XYZ file of C-alpha atoms in Angstrom:
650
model
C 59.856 -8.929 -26.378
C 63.406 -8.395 -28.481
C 63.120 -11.909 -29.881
C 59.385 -11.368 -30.723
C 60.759 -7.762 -32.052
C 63.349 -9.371 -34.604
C 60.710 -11.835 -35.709
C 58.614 -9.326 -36.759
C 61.394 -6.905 -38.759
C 62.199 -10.015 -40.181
C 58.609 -11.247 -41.349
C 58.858 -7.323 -42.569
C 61.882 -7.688 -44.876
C 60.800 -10.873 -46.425
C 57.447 -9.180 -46.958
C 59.485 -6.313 -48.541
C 62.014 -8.423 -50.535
C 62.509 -7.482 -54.434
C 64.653 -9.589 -56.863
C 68.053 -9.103 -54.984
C 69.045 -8.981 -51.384
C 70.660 -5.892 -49.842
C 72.632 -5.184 -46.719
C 75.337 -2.691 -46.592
C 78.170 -0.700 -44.712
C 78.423 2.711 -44.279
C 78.792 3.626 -47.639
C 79.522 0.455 -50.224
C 76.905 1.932 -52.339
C 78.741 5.302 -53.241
C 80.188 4.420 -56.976
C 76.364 3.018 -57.968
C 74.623 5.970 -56.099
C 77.232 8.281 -58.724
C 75.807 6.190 -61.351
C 71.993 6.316 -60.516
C 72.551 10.542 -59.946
C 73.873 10.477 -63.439
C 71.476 8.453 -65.379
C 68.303 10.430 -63.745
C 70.052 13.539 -65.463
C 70.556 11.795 -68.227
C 67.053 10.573 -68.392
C 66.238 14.415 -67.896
C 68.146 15.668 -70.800
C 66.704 13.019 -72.882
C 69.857 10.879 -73.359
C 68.813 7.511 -73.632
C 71.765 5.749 -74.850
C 73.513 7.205 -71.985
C 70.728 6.682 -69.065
C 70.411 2.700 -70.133
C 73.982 2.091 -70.335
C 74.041 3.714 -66.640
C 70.776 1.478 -65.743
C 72.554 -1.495 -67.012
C 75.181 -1.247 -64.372
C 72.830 -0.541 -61.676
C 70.306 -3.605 -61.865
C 71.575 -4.697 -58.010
C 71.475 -1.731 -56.577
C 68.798 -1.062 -54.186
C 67.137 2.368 -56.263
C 67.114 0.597 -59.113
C 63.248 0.810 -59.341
C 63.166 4.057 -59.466
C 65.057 4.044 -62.539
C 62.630 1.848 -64.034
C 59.362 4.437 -62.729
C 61.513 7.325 -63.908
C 61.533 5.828 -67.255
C 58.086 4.193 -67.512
C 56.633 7.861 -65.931
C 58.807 9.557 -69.179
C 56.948 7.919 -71.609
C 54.316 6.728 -69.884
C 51.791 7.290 -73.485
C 54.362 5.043 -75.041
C 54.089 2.726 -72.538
C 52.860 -1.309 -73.075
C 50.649 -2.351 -70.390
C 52.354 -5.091 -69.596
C 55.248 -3.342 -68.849
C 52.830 -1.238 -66.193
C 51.850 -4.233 -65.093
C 55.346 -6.128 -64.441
C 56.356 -3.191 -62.474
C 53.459 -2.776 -60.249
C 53.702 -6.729 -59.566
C 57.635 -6.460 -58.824
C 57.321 -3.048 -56.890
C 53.718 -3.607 -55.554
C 55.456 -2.589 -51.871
C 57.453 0.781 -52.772
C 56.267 4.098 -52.772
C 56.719 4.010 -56.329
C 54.381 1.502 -57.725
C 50.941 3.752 -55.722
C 52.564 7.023 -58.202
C 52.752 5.182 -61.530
C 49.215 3.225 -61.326
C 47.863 6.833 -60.364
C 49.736 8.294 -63.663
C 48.811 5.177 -65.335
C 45.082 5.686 -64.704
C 45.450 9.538 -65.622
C 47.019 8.985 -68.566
C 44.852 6.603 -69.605
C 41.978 8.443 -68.902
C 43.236 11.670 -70.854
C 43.613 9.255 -73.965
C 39.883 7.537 -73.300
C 40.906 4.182 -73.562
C 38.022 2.770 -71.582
C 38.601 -0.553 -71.454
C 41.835 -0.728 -70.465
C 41.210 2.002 -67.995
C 38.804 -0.311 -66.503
C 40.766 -3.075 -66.189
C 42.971 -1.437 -64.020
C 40.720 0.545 -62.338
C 40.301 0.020 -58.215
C 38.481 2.686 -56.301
C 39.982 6.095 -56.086
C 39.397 8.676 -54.076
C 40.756 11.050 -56.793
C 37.966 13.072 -58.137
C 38.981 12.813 -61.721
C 39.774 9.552 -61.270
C 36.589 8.287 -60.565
C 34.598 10.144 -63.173
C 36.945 8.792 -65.940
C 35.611 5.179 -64.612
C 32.186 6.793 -64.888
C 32.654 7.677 -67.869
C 34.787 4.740 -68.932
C 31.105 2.553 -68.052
C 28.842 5.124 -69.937
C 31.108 4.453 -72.634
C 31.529 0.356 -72.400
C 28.546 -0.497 -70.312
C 25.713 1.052 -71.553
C 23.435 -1.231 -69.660
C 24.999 0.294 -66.283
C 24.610 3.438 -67.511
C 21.768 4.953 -64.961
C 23.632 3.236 -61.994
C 27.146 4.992 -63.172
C 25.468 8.229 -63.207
C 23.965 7.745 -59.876
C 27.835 7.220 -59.098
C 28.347 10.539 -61.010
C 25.700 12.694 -58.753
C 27.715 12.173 -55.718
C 30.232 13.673 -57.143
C 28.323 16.275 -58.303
C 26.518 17.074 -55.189
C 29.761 18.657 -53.250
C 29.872 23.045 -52.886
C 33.108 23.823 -54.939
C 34.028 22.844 -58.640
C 34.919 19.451 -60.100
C 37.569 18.542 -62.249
C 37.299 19.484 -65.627
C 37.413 15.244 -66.119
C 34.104 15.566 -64.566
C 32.447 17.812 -67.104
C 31.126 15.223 -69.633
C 29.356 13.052 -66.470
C 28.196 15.926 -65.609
C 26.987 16.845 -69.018
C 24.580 13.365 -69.367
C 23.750 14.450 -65.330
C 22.001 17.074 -66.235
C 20.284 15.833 -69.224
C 19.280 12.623 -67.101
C 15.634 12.738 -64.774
C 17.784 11.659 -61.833
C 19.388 15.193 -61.191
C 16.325 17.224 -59.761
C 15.724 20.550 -58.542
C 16.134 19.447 -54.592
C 19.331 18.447 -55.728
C 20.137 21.765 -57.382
C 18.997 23.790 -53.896
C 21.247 21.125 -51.851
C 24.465 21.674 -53.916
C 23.800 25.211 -53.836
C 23.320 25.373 -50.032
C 26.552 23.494 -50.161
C 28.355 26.128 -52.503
C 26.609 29.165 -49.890
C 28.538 27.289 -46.978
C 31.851 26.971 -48.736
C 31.975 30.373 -49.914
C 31.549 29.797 -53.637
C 29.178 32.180 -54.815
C 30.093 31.848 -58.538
C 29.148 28.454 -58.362
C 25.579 28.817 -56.688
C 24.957 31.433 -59.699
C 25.821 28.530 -62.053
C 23.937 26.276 -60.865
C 21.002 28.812 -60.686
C 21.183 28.920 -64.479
C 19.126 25.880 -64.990
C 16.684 26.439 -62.947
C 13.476 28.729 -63.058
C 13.580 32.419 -62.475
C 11.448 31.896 -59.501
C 14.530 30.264 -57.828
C 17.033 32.508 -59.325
C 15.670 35.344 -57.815
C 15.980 33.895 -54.158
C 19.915 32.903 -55.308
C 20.748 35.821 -56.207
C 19.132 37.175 -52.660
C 21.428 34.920 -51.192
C 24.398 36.063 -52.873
C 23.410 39.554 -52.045
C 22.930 38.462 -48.129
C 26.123 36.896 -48.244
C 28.176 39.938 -50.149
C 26.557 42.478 -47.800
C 24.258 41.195 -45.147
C 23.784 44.379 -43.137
C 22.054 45.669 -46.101
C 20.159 42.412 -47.230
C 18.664 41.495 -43.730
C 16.784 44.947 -43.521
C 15.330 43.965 -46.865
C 11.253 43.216 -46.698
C 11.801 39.900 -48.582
C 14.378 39.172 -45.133
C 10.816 39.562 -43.064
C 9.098 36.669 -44.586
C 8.843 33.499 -42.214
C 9.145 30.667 -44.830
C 12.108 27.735 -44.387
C 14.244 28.999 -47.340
C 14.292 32.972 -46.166
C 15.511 31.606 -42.423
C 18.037 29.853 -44.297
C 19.182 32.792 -46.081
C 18.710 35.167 -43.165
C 20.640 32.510 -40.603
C 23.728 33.077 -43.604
C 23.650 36.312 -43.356
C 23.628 36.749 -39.780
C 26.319 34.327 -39.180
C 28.185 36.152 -42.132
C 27.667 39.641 -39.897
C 28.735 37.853 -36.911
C 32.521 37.665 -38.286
C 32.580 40.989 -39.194
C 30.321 43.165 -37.188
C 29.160 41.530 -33.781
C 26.899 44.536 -32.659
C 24.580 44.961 -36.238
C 24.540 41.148 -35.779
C 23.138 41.205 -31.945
C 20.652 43.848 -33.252
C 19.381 42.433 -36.007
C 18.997 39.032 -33.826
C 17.329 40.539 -31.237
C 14.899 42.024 -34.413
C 14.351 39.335 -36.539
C 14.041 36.374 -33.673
C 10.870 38.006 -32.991
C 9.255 37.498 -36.863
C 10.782 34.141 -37.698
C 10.657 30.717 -36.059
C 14.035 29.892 -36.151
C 14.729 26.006 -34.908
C 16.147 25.237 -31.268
C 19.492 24.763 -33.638
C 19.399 27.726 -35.845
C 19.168 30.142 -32.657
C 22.217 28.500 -31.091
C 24.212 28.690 -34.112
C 23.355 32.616 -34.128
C 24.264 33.227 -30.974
C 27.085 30.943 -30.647
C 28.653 32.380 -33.611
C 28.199 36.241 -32.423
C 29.287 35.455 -28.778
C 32.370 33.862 -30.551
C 33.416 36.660 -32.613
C 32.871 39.041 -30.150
C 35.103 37.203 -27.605
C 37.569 36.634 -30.899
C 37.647 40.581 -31.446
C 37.635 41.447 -27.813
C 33.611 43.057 -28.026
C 33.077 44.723 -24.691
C 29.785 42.533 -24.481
C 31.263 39.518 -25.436
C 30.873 38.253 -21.710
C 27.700 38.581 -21.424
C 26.811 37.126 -25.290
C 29.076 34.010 -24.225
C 26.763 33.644 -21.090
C 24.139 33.853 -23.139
C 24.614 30.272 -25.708
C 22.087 27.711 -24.872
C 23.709 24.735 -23.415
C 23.158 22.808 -26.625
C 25.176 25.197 -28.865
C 27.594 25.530 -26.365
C 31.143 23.531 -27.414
C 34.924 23.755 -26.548
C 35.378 27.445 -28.175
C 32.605 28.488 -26.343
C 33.792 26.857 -22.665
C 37.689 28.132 -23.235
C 36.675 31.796 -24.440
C 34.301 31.964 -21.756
C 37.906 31.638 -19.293
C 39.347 33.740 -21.385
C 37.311 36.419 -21.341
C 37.026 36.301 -17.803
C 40.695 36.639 -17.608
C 41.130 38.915 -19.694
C 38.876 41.219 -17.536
C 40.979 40.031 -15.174
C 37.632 39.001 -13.373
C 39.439 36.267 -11.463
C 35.745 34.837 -9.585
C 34.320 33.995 -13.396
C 37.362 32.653 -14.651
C 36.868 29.995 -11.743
C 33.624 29.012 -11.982
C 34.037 28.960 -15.793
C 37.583 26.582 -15.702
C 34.994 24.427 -13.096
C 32.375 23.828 -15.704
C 35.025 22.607 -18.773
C 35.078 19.273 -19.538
C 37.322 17.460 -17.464
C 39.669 16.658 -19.936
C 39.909 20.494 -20.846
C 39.818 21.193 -16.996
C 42.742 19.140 -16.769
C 45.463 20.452 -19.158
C 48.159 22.248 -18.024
C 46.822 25.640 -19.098
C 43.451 25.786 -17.210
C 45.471 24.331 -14.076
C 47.637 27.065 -14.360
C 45.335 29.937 -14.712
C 42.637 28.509 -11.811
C 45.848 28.374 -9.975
C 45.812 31.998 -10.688
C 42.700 33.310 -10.156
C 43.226 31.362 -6.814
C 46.163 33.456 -5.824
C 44.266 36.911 -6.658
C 41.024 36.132 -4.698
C 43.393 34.995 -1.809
C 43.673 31.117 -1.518
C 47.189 31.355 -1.589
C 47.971 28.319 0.161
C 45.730 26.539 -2.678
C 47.331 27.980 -5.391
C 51.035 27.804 -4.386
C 49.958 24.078 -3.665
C 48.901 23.831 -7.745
C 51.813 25.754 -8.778
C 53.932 23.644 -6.837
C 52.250 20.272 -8.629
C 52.435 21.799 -11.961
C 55.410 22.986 -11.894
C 56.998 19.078 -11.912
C 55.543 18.701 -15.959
C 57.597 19.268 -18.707
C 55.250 22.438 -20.609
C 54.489 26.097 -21.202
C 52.674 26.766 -18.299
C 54.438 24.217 -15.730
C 57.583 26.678 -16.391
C 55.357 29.905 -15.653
C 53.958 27.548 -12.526
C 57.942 26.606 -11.818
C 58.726 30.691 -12.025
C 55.572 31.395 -9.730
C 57.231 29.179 -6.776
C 60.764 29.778 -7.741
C 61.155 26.066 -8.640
C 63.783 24.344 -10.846
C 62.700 23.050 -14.378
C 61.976 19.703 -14.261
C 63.003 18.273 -18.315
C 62.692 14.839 -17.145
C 64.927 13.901 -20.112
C 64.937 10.021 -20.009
C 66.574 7.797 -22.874
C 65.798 4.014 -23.513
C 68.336 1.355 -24.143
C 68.477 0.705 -27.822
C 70.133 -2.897 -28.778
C 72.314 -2.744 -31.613
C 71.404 -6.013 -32.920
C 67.805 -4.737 -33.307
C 69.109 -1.302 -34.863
C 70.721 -3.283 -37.404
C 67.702 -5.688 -38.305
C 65.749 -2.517 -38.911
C 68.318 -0.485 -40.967
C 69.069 -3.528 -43.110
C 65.198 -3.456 -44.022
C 65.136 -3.123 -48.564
C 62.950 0.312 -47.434
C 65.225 1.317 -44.771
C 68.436 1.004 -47.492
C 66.267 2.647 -49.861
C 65.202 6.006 -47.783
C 68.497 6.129 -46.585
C 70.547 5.949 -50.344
C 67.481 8.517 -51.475
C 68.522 10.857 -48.637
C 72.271 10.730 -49.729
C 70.657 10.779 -53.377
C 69.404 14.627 -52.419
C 66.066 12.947 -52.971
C 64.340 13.388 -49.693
C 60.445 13.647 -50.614
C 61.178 10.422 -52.001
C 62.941 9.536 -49.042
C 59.761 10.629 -47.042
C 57.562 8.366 -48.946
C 59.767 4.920 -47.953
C 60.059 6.105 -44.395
C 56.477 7.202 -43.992
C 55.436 3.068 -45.665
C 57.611 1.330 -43.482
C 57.458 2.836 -40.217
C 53.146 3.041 -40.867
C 52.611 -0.471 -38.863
C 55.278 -0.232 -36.391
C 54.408 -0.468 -32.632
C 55.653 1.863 -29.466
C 58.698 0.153 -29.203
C 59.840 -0.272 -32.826
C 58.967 3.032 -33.541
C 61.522 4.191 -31.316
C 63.931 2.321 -32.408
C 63.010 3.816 -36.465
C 63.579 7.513 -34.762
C 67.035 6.162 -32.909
C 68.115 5.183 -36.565
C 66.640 8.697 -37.986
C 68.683 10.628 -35.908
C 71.603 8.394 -36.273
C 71.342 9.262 -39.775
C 71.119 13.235 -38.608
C 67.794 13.169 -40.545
C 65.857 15.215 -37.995
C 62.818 16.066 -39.144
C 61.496 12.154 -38.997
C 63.624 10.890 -35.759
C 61.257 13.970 -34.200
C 58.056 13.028 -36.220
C 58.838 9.112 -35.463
C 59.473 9.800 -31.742
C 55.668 11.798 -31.508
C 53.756 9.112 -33.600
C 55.388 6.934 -30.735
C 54.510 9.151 -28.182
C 58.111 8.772 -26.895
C 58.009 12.797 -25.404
C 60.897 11.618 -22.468
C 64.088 11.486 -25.309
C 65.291 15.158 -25.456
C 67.764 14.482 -27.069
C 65.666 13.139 -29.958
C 63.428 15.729 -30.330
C 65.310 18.779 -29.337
C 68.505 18.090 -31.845
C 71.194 20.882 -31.597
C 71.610 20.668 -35.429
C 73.294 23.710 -37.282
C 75.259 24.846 -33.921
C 77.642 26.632 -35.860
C 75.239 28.382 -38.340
C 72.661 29.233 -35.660
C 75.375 30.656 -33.430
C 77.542 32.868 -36.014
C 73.832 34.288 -37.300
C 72.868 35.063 -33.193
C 75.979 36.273 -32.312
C 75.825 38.765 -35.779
C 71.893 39.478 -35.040
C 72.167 39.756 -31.172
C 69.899 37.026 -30.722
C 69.388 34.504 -27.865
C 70.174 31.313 -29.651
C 67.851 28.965 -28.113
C 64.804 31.608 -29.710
C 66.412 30.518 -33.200
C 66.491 27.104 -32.357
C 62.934 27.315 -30.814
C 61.522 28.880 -34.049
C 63.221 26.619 -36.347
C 61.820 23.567 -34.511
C 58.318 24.588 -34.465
C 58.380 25.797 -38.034
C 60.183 22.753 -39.549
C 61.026 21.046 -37.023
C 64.538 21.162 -38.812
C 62.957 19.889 -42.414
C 65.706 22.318 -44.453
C 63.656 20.881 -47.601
C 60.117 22.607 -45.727
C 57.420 23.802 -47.913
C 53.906 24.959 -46.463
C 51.000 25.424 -48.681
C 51.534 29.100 -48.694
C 54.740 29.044 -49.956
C 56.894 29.617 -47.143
C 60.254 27.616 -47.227
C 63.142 26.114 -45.497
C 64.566 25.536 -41.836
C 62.812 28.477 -40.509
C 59.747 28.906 -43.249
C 60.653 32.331 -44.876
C 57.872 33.310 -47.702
C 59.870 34.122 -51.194
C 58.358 37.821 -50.591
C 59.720 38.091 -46.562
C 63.323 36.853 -47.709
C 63.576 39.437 -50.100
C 62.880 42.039 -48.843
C 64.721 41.041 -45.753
C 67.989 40.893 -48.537
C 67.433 44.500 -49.280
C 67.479 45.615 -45.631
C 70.534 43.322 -45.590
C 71.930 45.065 -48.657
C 72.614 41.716 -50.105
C 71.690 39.833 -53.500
C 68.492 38.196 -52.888
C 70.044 34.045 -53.381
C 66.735 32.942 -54.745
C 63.763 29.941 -54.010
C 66.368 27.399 -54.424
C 68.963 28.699 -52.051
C 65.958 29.228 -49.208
C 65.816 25.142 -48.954
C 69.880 25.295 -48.114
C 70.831 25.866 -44.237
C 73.500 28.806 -44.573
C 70.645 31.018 -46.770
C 67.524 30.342 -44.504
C 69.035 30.670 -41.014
C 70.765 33.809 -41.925
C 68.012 35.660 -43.664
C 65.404 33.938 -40.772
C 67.579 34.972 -38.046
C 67.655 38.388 -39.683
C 64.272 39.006 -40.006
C 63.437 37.506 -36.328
C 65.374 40.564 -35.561
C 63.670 42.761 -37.415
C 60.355 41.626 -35.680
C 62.112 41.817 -32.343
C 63.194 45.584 -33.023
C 59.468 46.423 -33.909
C 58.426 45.226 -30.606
C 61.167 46.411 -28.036
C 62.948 43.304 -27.738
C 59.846 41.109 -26.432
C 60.051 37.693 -27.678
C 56.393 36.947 -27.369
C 55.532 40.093 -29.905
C 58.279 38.991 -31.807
C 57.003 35.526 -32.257
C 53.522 35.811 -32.670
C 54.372 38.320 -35.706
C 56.454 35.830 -37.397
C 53.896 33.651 -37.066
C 51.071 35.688 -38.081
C 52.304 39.161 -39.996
C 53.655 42.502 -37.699
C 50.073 43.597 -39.189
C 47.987 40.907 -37.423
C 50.335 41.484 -33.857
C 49.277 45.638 -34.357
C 45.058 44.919 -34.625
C 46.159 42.515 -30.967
C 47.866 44.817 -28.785
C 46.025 45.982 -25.404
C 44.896 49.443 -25.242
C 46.433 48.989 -21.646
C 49.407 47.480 -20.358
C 49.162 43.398 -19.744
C 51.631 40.790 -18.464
C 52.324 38.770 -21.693
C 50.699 35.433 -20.357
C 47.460 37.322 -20.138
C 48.165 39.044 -23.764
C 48.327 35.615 -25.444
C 45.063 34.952 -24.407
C 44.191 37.553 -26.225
C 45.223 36.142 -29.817
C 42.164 35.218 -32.110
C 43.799 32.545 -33.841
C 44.344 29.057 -31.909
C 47.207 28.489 -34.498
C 49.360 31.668 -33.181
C 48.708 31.402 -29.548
C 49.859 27.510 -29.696
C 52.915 28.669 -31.716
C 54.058 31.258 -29.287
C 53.487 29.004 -26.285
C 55.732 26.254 -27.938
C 58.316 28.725 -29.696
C 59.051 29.955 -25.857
C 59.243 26.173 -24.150
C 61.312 24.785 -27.073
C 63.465 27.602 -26.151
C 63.647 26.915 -22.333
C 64.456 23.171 -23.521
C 67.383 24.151 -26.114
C 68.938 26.039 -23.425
C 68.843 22.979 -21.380
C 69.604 21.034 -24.427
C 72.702 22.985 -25.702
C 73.740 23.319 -21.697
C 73.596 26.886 -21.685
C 71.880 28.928 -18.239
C 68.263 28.194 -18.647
C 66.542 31.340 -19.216
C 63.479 31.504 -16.578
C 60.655 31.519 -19.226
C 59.049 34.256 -17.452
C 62.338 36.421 -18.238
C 61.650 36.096 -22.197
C 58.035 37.619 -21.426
C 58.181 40.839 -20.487
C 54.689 42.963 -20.379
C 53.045 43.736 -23.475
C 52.325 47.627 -23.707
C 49.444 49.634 -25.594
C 49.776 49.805 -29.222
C 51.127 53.077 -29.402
C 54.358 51.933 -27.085
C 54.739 48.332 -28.562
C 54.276 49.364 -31.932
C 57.485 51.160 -33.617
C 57.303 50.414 -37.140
């Protein structure tokens, strides 16, 4: 297997070589990497004279091609296509040659050179991108000219906006006999289900009045449908009002599952809704009911016809059992999951559970016992139930160095590992994320073994779980940032391992993080959260920049983890799920009575924040373990959740 294993890395690098031959110590590259920093700010401040000389001294070192993209990419209008195409020959393998043919098609697609734009052209899945070849053939290939716009309609036929690329396709679209008025409906049933009314009403502009009058009764139904489905127009049974009227109840369901049942129960009588319509209604109001804790949300969950009936249904079903703490339901609902649902540690648990209170306890110490010997969220609540010990089952495989070395001598392993000293990590991303993409099990492990050598974190853990390597502990539970995790704990009177167990499911210790909301950093803060959390700190808020850096993110995080633990009388669980999801969100969720917090997370609407609160606590119980501290039972960090008015201090 190891010979076969060297072989292969081998076969890699020669697939990977460029025009030199790299393999390195520790740090022989340290003079050059000065060099490269200094000609990409060079470069930036438009010093030429200064960036080639640097480039000139850097033509063996192993980011020299990025030199070369940063300078093609600066004057990329200016550019020869035969330079383009020299560099995507030579660096047809890096990261870097995929970014400059997509700014090479973009740019030439801005400037409407068609037929060079064709020439490089190979399908895109870039929106603009492919209507600049569309409209590179309308403009070169007139004879293909009804078979590029039928290439154009596809695009056209999607429910949000296109690229503003798109507009002159769409332009000879709608001026051609191939778009028709089906097509028109279709695109704006599509706009309807993604939510983009403005759109539909756009569309609606071509088309006759008889038409726009039943759009804009759709935008009315889906703006306010408790109004629009008492409406006489609502009563007629024709396909396009049950379309309208199934929007509008689904859109009531979210919002208002009681007008939704009644108007069901009303309008199922006039219409003939299809065998899939009716279970969409009443899947969707039995799901928001069970979502927003409806007193009748049992009985409307009972109620879904076995062919609307999926894996929100089946879980809320338990969950709304439990939650009534009617422990006979919650059996014979976990019986009916799917098996592979059935199975998972959390169903296990809680049938385990309802066991116990109807008096099998033989049965269900017998299942906590079992569970208890996984690694999870609820085998530690199982472990607690039976007074067991944790069982981490922490186990490490033999790395070779000889293969270690094959791997990190790789040209893309030098190259992600000089961009990470470069401070260039997305870039560093982008080699990693190329090389490792065809790696199996066991040379995956070995990539994460050299990521954590390296102390880079955030891809020994992702490496290790596209390997499905969960036994290594030590991999995926680093105890990075001891010293700045511990000083901000000690100042915040925090239990460490929480830090630790929020920073690893937030970022899983990327300290360059960014969501697509904007939060940032180690332990996600949003720009808004950190400062105001400098205010309460009566410091100088450091700024976006600073919230990527360690020392700034763990010690406003840490600081406004405490805030969120104040507001909820210490309780981790509270605490979490209103990091997670806003102290707002956590108020709407509380329990008009008292509930033990494992029965309280049930409770959370969104999948999203009950998963994060399950694996904030475990990672926790791990770190402790991890960082050899007294492993905190997990049942210890979840004390009851009380009625709003109690939990609630803000």
């Amino acid at each position: 297997m190891r010979k076969r294993f060297i072989l292969f890395l081998g076969f890699v690098l020669l697939q990977q070589h460029t025009l030199t031959s790299w393999s390195a110590t520790s740090d022989d590259y340290a003079k050059q990497r000065e060099h490269f920093i200094e000609a990409r700010k060079a470069l930036g401040k438009g010093k030429q004279n200064q960036f080639r000389l640097l480039k000139s001294k850097l033509k063996k070192y192993p980011l020299y091609g990025y030199l070369e993209f940063d300078e093609l990419r600066k004057n990329l209008s200016k550019a020869h296509p035969k330079q383009i195409s020299e560099f995507l020959k030579t660096y047809q393998e890096q990261p870097t040659a995929k970014r400059l043919y997509g700014a090479w098609l973009h740019s030439l697609g801005k400037r409407k050179q068609w037929q060079r734009y064709l020439q490089f052209y190979t399908p895109q899945k870039s929106a603009t991108l492919r209507c600049y070849q569309i409209r590179a053939r309308l403009q070169t290939k007139p004879a293909e000219s009804e078979h590029a716009l039928k290439q154009g309609l596809s695009l056209w036929l999607v429910g949000k906006s296109q690229p503003d690329a798109c507009d002159p396709v769409f332009k000879k679209l709608e001026s051609s006999h191939l778009l028709t008025r089906d097509h028109r409906w279709e695109r704006i049933r599509r706009a309807f289900a993604n939510r983009k009314l403005s759109l539909a009403k756009h569309i609606a502009k071509k088309m006759p009045e008889s038409d726009r009058i039943w759009v804009d009764r759709w935008r009315l139904m889906h703006k306010r449908p408790d109004r629009s489905l008492g409406k006489s127009w609502a009563k007629l049974d024709a396909d396009l009002v049950r379309e309208i009227v199934v929007h509008g109840l689904l859109r009531l369901a979210r919002s208002n599952q009681s007008e939704a049942w009644k108007h069901w129960q009303r309008l199922s009588k006039i219409h003939k809704f299809t065998e899939k319509q009716q279970g969409q209604i009443v899947h969707d109001i039995a799901l928001f009911s069970a979502l927003n804790n409806h007193p009748d949300a049992a009985d409307w969950l009972a109620a879904v016809p076995a062919s609307a009936v999926d894996a929100r249904i089946r879980q809320w079903r338990v969950r709304t059992a439990l939650l009534d703490q009617d422990w006979r339901a919650a059996k014979v609902w976990i019986d009916v999951l799917e098996p592979a649902e059935r199975d998972s540690d959390a169903w296990r648990y809680w049938h385990a559970v309802a066991q116990e209170k109807q008096g099998e306890t033989q049965q269900a110490q017998e299942a906590f016992t079992d569970l208890s010997k996984h690694r999870s969220f609820y085998s530690f609540l199982a472990a607690d139930r039976v007074q067991n010990p944790y069982y981490m089952k922490h186990e490490k495989r033999p790395i070779q160095e000889t293969d270690l070395q094959v791997l990190r001598d790789l040209p893309a392993m030098i190259r992600a590992h000089e961009l990470l000293r470069a401070d260039m990590p997305i870039d560093a991303r982008r080699e990693w994320r190329d090389t490792i993409a065809n790696l199996n099990e066991q040379q995956l492990i070995l990539a994460a073994n050299l990521a954590d050598q390296w102390g880079w974190h955030d891809r020994a853990i992702a490496t290790a779980a596209k390997a499905k390597y969960w036994s290594d502990l030590s991999l995926r539970f680093p105890i990075a940032h001891r010293s700045l995790i511990e000083q901000n704990a000690q100042q915040q009177k925090i239990d460490p391992a929480l830090i630790y167990g929020v920073i690893r499911q937030e970022s899983a210790f990327m300290e360059d993080a960014r969501s697509r909301v904007g939060a940032m950093g180690l332990m996600q803060l949003m720009p808004g959260t950190a400062k105001m959390t400098s205010r309460k700190l009566g410091m100088r808020y450091p700024g976006q920049k600073r919230l990527l850096q360690a020392q700034d993110n763990i010690h406003l995080g840490t600081a406004y983890l405490r805030k969120m633990l104040d507001r909820y009388d210490n309780s981790p669980v509270l605490a979490a799920a209103a990091y997670n999801a806003g102290p707002h969100r956590v108020k709407r969720w509380l329990p008009e009575k008292k509930l033990p917090a494992s029965l309280w997370l049930l409770r959370i609407p969104f999948q999203e924040t009950h998963g994060y609160v399950q694996r904030v606590l475990a990672y926790a119980t791990v770190f402790d373990w991890r960082d050899k501290r007294p492993v905190t039972r997990l049942s210890a960090r979840m004390p009851d959740v009380n009625p709003a008015k109690q939990a609630d201090k803000d």
